[in-house]
Amino acid sequence: MELVTRVADQERWDDLVELFGPSGGTRGCWCMARRLPSAVVAANGNTENRAALEGLVRAGEPVGLIGYVDERPAAWCAVAPRTEYSAIMHSRTLPIDDPDDPSIWAINCLFVKNGYRGQGLTTPMVEAAVDHARTSGARIVEAYPVKSMPGDPGRGVLSTFLAVGFTPYAEARTTAKRNIVVRRST
């Protein structure tokens, strides 16, 4: 299966809508869960979160990549400067150094559409995200995968990131210690 990635932009908004479906990917989030404070995302609901993501796309802000299989949208990887993610920047559990550094980008979400899951799409999506970040000026790409399940699979699993050259940087400061911060220089 060949995966082709493209930047999510105005031309591809309808593809992103098709990919996320009426539920907005996961629980009506429309990939706003870490861009906005959690209380705002919850209060927004599906419609307002969709509008927020569409506003970013229409404004030309970096939001992520769409992965296509046979010219159909099949996968998503949110990647943008870390400073764009309010929930990450204000986290009490994630260690954030150099908080104002726009050259540190974050992979915030991985989503594979039902019907394409289990076919090895997350690894090439992560590789494409690193390439995109590098060409956009990133010097470091950071991600926050789960070490093991149960956990939030939308953040990806540690083994995927290790397989493409990320290394552990820090653990989240929680009692469960399920999340880890990984980094890769570009």
PDB file of C-alpha atoms in Angstrom:
ATOM      1  CA  MET A   1       0.000   0.000   0.000  1.00  0.00           C
ATOM      2  CA  GLU A   2       1.509   3.304  -1.069  1.00  0.00           C
ATOM      3  CA  LEU A   3       0.954   6.332   1.132  1.00  0.00           C
ATOM      4  CA  VAL A   4       1.250   9.854  -0.275  1.00  0.00           C
ATOM      5  CA  THR A   5       1.206  12.777   2.158  1.00  0.00           C
ATOM      6  CA  ARG A   6       0.081  16.321   1.561  1.00  0.00           C
ATOM      7  CA  VAL A   7      -0.073  19.401   3.764  1.00  0.00           C
ATOM      8  CA  ALA A   8      -3.592  20.081   5.024  1.00  0.00           C
ATOM      9  CA  ASP A   9      -4.440  23.367   3.350  1.00  0.00           C
ATOM     10  CA  GLN A  10      -7.472  25.152   1.900  1.00  0.00           C
ATOM     11  CA  GLU A  11      -7.462  22.939  -1.194  1.00  0.00           C
ATOM     12  CA  ARG A  12      -7.611  19.818   0.965  1.00  0.00           C
ATOM     13  CA  TRP A  13     -10.169  20.930   3.562  1.00  0.00           C
ATOM     14  CA  ASP A  14     -12.876  18.668   2.097  1.00  0.00           C
ATOM     15  CA  ASP A  15     -10.441  15.732   2.272  1.00  0.00           C
ATOM     16  CA  LEU A  16      -9.831  16.457   5.948  1.00  0.00           C
ATOM     17  CA  VAL A  17     -13.600  16.550   6.561  1.00  0.00           C
ATOM     18  CA  GLU A  18     -13.940  13.209   4.758  1.00  0.00           C
ATOM     19  CA  LEU A  19     -11.084  11.732   6.768  1.00  0.00           C
ATOM     20  CA  PHE A  20     -12.400  12.835  10.167  1.00  0.00           C
ATOM     21  CA  GLY A  21     -16.029  12.063   9.313  1.00  0.00           C
ATOM     22  CA  PRO A  22     -19.023  13.560  11.094  1.00  0.00           C
ATOM     23  CA  SER A  23     -17.581  12.795  14.529  1.00  0.00           C
ATOM     24  CA  GLY A  24     -14.519  14.974  13.910  1.00  0.00           C
ATOM     25  CA  GLY A  25     -11.933  12.224  14.228  1.00  0.00           C
ATOM     26  CA  THR A  26     -12.137  11.366  17.898  1.00  0.00           C
ATOM     27  CA  ARG A  27     -14.955  12.535  20.160  1.00  0.00           C
ATOM     28  CA  GLY A  28     -15.677  15.702  18.169  1.00  0.00           C
ATOM     29  CA  CYS A  29     -12.225  17.064  18.813  1.00  0.00           C
ATOM     30  CA  TRP A  30     -11.291  17.995  15.225  1.00  0.00           C
ATOM     31  CA  CYS A  31      -7.693  17.910  16.457  1.00  0.00           C
ATOM     32  CA  MET A  32      -8.230  20.913  18.687  1.00  0.00           C
ATOM     33  CA  ALA A  33      -7.782  18.977  21.961  1.00  0.00           C
ATOM     34  CA  ARG A  34      -4.287  20.285  22.576  1.00  0.00           C
ATOM     35  CA  ARG A  35      -4.454  23.493  20.561  1.00  0.00           C
ATOM     36  CA  LEU A  36      -7.071  24.951  22.878  1.00  0.00           C
ATOM     37  CA  PRO A  37      -7.507  24.620  26.639  1.00  0.00           C
ATOM     38  CA  SER A  38      -9.411  21.409  27.441  1.00  0.00           C
ATOM     39  CA  ALA A  39     -12.350  23.293  28.962  1.00  0.00           C
ATOM     40  CA  VAL A  40     -12.764  25.253  25.723  1.00  0.00           C
ATOM     41  CA  VAL A  41     -12.633  22.094  23.579  1.00  0.00           C
ATOM     42  CA  ALA A  42     -15.245  20.426  25.778  1.00  0.00           C
ATOM     43  CA  ALA A  43     -17.499  23.498  25.744  1.00  0.00           C
ATOM     44  CA  ASN A  44     -17.092  23.931  21.986  1.00  0.00           C
ATOM     45  CA  GLY A  45     -18.366  20.540  20.951  1.00  0.00           C
ATOM     46  CA  ASN A  46     -18.103  19.106  17.475  1.00  0.00           C
ATOM     47  CA  THR A  47     -19.397  22.110  15.502  1.00  0.00           C
ATOM     48  CA  GLU A  48     -17.245  24.767  17.121  1.00  0.00           C
ATOM     49  CA  ASN A  49     -14.115  22.590  17.109  1.00  0.00           C
ATOM     50  CA  ARG A  50     -14.620  21.928  13.401  1.00  0.00           C
ATOM     51  CA  ALA A  51     -14.979  25.678  12.799  1.00  0.00           C
ATOM     52  CA  ALA A  52     -11.809  26.352  14.816  1.00  0.00           C
ATOM     53  CA  LEU A  53      -9.776  23.884  12.747  1.00  0.00           C
ATOM     54  CA  GLU A  54     -11.245  25.188   9.516  1.00  0.00           C
ATOM     55  CA  GLY A  55     -10.298  28.726  10.561  1.00  0.00           C
ATOM     56  CA  LEU A  56      -6.682  27.666  11.075  1.00  0.00           C
ATOM     57  CA  VAL A  57      -6.594  25.860   7.720  1.00  0.00           C
ATOM     58  CA  ARG A  58      -8.174  28.792   5.872  1.00  0.00           C
ATOM     59  CA  ALA A  59      -5.679  31.174   7.527  1.00  0.00           C
ATOM     60  CA  GLY A  60      -2.777  29.071   6.244  1.00  0.00           C
ATOM     61  CA  GLU A  61      -1.606  28.042   9.718  1.00  0.00           C
ATOM     62  CA  PRO A  62       0.368  24.788   9.937  1.00  0.00           C
ATOM     63  CA  VAL A  63      -1.969  22.082  11.214  1.00  0.00           C
ATOM     64  CA  GLY A  64      -0.693  18.814   9.821  1.00  0.00           C
ATOM     65  CA  LEU A  65      -0.522  16.303   7.023  1.00  0.00           C
ATOM     66  CA  ILE A  66      -3.122  14.144   5.319  1.00  0.00           C
ATOM     67  CA  GLY A  67      -2.037  10.694   4.156  1.00  0.00           C
ATOM     68  CA  TYR A  68      -3.657   9.353   1.000  1.00  0.00           C
ATOM     69  CA  VAL A  69      -3.997   5.744  -0.137  1.00  0.00           C
ATOM     70  CA  ASP A  70      -5.212   5.326  -3.718  1.00  0.00           C
ATOM     71  CA  GLU A  71      -5.976   9.069  -3.718  1.00  0.00           C
ATOM     72  CA  ARG A  72      -8.390   8.698  -0.770  1.00  0.00           C
ATOM     73  CA  PRO A  73      -7.710  10.402   2.601  1.00  0.00           C
ATOM     74  CA  ALA A  74      -6.689   7.629   4.998  1.00  0.00           C
ATOM     75  CA  ALA A  75      -4.495   9.086   7.770  1.00  0.00           C
ATOM     76  CA  TRP A  76      -3.701  12.266   9.650  1.00  0.00           C
ATOM     77  CA  CYS A  77      -0.719  13.594  11.567  1.00  0.00           C
ATOM     78  CA  ALA A  78      -1.005  16.903  13.399  1.00  0.00           C
ATOM     79  CA  VAL A  79       2.348  18.674  13.325  1.00  0.00           C
ATOM     80  CA  ALA A  80       3.022  22.341  14.020  1.00  0.00           C
ATOM     81  CA  PRO A  81       5.270  24.562  16.095  1.00  0.00           C
ATOM     82  CA  ARG A  82       4.917  23.460  19.721  1.00  0.00           C
ATOM     83  CA  THR A  83       4.005  27.036  20.665  1.00  0.00           C
ATOM     84  CA  GLU A  84       0.687  26.522  18.815  1.00  0.00           C
ATOM     85  CA  TYR A  85      -0.483  23.901  21.334  1.00  0.00           C
ATOM     86  CA  SER A  86      -1.918  25.624  24.390  1.00  0.00           C
ATOM     87  CA  ALA A  87      -2.496  22.403  26.338  1.00  0.00           C
ATOM     88  CA  ILE A  88       1.089  21.286  25.806  1.00  0.00           C
ATOM     89  CA  MET A  89       2.599  24.662  26.612  1.00  0.00           C
ATOM     90  CA  HIS A  90       0.544  24.968  29.825  1.00  0.00           C
ATOM     91  CA  SER A  91       0.756  21.332  30.889  1.00  0.00           C
ATOM     92  CA  ARG A  92       1.523  20.596  34.519  1.00  0.00           C
ATOM     93  CA  THR A  93       2.694  17.086  33.662  1.00  0.00           C
ATOM     94  CA  LEU A  94       4.858  17.578  30.554  1.00  0.00           C
ATOM     95  CA  PRO A  95       8.334  19.036  31.038  1.00  0.00           C
ATOM     96  CA  ILE A  96       8.565  22.020  28.692  1.00  0.00           C
ATOM     97  CA  ASP A  97      11.933  23.637  28.212  1.00  0.00           C
ATOM     98  CA  ASP A  98      12.566  26.547  25.859  1.00  0.00           C
ATOM     99  CA  PRO A  99       8.841  27.412  25.845  1.00  0.00           C
ATOM    100  CA  ASP A 100       9.172  30.261  23.348  1.00  0.00           C
ATOM    101  CA  ASP A 101      11.318  28.392  20.815  1.00  0.00           C
ATOM    102  CA  PRO A 102       9.425  28.236  17.492  1.00  0.00           C
ATOM    103  CA  SER A 103      11.983  25.794  16.076  1.00  0.00           C
ATOM    104  CA  ILE A 104      10.629  23.016  18.315  1.00  0.00           C
ATOM    105  CA  TRP A 105       7.704  21.396  16.541  1.00  0.00           C
ATOM    106  CA  ALA A 106       5.266  18.907  18.010  1.00  0.00           C
ATOM    107  CA  ILE A 107       3.533  15.862  16.630  1.00  0.00           C
ATOM    108  CA  ASN A 108       0.341  16.070  18.577  1.00  0.00           C
ATOM    109  CA  CYS A 109      -1.991  13.519  17.012  1.00  0.00           C
ATOM    110  CA  LEU A 110      -2.058  10.469  14.766  1.00  0.00           C
ATOM    111  CA  PHE A 111      -5.365   9.335  13.325  1.00  0.00           C
ATOM    112  CA  VAL A 112      -6.028   6.537  10.864  1.00  0.00           C
ATOM    113  CA  LYS A 113      -9.471   6.229   9.322  1.00  0.00           C
ATOM    114  CA  ASN A 114     -11.410   3.062   9.981  1.00  0.00           C
ATOM    115  CA  GLY A 115     -10.738   0.633   7.138  1.00  0.00           C
ATOM    116  CA  TYR A 116      -7.070   1.640   6.944  1.00  0.00           C
ATOM    117  CA  ARG A 117      -6.062   0.786  10.505  1.00  0.00           C
ATOM    118  CA  GLY A 118      -3.500  -1.936  11.129  1.00  0.00           C
ATOM    119  CA  GLN A 119      -1.868  -1.402   7.741  1.00  0.00           C
ATOM    120  CA  GLY A 120       1.300   0.352   8.877  1.00  0.00           C
ATOM    121  CA  LEU A 121       0.374   3.938   8.044  1.00  0.00           C
ATOM    122  CA  THR A 122       1.496   5.658  11.252  1.00  0.00           C
ATOM    123  CA  THR A 123       5.222   5.131  10.713  1.00  0.00           C
ATOM    124  CA  PRO A 124       5.322   6.808   7.281  1.00  0.00           C
ATOM    125  CA  MET A 125       3.041   9.562   8.588  1.00  0.00           C
ATOM    126  CA  VAL A 126       5.522  10.319  11.380  1.00  0.00           C
ATOM    127  CA  GLU A 127       8.435  10.271   8.920  1.00  0.00           C
ATOM    128  CA  ALA A 128       6.579  12.671   6.619  1.00  0.00           C
ATOM    129  CA  ALA A 129       5.778  14.943   9.573  1.00  0.00           C
ATOM    130  CA  VAL A 130       9.465  15.159  10.508  1.00  0.00           C
ATOM    131  CA  ASP A 131      10.365  15.992   6.894  1.00  0.00           C
ATOM    132  CA  HIS A 132       7.646  18.640   6.751  1.00  0.00           C
ATOM    133  CA  ALA A 133       8.756  20.183  10.041  1.00  0.00           C
ATOM    134  CA  ARG A 134      12.384  20.270   8.864  1.00  0.00           C
ATOM    135  CA  THR A 135      11.502  22.032   5.613  1.00  0.00           C
ATOM    136  CA  SER A 136       9.393  24.477   7.641  1.00  0.00           C
ATOM    137  CA  GLY A 137      12.340  25.443   9.863  1.00  0.00           C
ATOM    138  CA  ALA A 138      12.105  23.027  12.775  1.00  0.00           C
ATOM    139  CA  ARG A 139      15.334  21.915  14.418  1.00  0.00           C
ATOM    140  CA  ILE A 140      13.617  19.496  16.833  1.00  0.00           C
ATOM    141  CA  VAL A 141      10.402  17.504  16.581  1.00  0.00           C
ATOM    142  CA  GLU A 142       8.784  16.400  19.805  1.00  0.00           C
ATOM    143  CA  ALA A 143       5.955  13.896  20.413  1.00  0.00           C
ATOM    144  CA  TYR A 144       4.062  12.568  23.427  1.00  0.00           C
ATOM    145  CA  PRO A 145       3.221   8.910  22.767  1.00  0.00           C
ATOM    146  CA  VAL A 146       1.894   6.376  25.210  1.00  0.00           C
ATOM    147  CA  LYS A 147       4.438   3.827  26.385  1.00  0.00           C
ATOM    148  CA  SER A 148       1.832   1.087  26.482  1.00  0.00           C
ATOM    149  CA  MET A 149      -1.885   0.615  26.338  1.00  0.00           C
ATOM    150  CA  PRO A 150      -4.258   1.547  27.794  1.00  0.00           C
ATOM    151  CA  GLY A 151      -3.644   5.134  26.914  1.00  0.00           C
ATOM    152  CA  ASP A 152      -4.597   7.712  24.318  1.00  0.00           C
ATOM    153  CA  PRO A 153      -3.750   5.994  21.017  1.00  0.00           C
ATOM    154  CA  GLY A 154      -4.248   9.311  19.222  1.00  0.00           C
ATOM    155  CA  ARG A 155      -0.858  10.361  20.538  1.00  0.00           C
ATOM    156  CA  GLY A 156       0.742   7.302  18.959  1.00  0.00           C
ATOM    157  CA  VAL A 157       2.664   4.532  20.649  1.00  0.00           C
ATOM    158  CA  LEU A 158       6.292   4.744  21.701  1.00  0.00           C
ATOM    159  CA  SER A 159       7.492   1.931  19.444  1.00  0.00           C
ATOM    160  CA  THR A 160       6.405   3.848  16.324  1.00  0.00           C
ATOM    161  CA  PHE A 161       8.522   6.859  17.257  1.00  0.00           C
ATOM    162  CA  LEU A 162      11.542   4.814  18.338  1.00  0.00           C
ATOM    163  CA  ALA A 163      11.455   2.992  14.981  1.00  0.00           C
ATOM    164  CA  VAL A 164      11.974   6.284  13.117  1.00  0.00           C
ATOM    165  CA  GLY A 165      14.783   7.704  15.223  1.00  0.00           C
ATOM    166  CA  PHE A 166      13.080   9.494  18.115  1.00  0.00           C
ATOM    167  CA  THR A 167      14.702   9.087  21.508  1.00  0.00           C
ATOM    168  CA  PRO A 168      13.173   9.391  24.979  1.00  0.00           C
ATOM    169  CA  TYR A 169      13.572  12.874  26.380  1.00  0.00           C
ATOM    170  CA  ALA A 170      11.449  12.888  29.543  1.00  0.00           C
ATOM    171  CA  GLU A 171       8.511  11.203  31.205  1.00  0.00           C
ATOM    172  CA  ALA A 172       5.283  12.956  31.975  1.00  0.00           C
ATOM    173  CA  ARG A 173       5.026  13.806  35.655  1.00  0.00           C
ATOM    174  CA  THR A 174       2.028  11.628  36.468  1.00  0.00           C
ATOM    175  CA  THR A 175       1.493   8.681  38.736  1.00  0.00           C
ATOM    176  CA  ALA A 176       0.572   6.425  35.801  1.00  0.00           C
ATOM    177  CA  LYS A 177       3.718   7.352  33.803  1.00  0.00           C
ATOM    178  CA  ARG A 178       2.054   6.112  30.601  1.00  0.00           C
ATOM    179  CA  ASN A 179       3.189   9.069  28.511  1.00  0.00           C
ATOM    180  CA  ILE A 180       6.697   9.915  27.506  1.00  0.00           C
ATOM    181  CA  VAL A 181       8.207  12.840  25.660  1.00  0.00           C
ATOM    182  CA  VAL A 182      10.342  11.816  22.693  1.00  0.00           C
ATOM    183  CA  ARG A 183      12.453  14.015  20.454  1.00  0.00           C
ATOM    184  CA  ARG A 184      14.248  13.865  17.172  1.00  0.00           C
ATOM    185  CA  SER A 185      16.608  16.414  15.679  1.00  0.00           C
ATOM    186  CA  THR A 186      15.801  17.330  12.139  1.00  0.00           C
TER     187      THR A 186
END
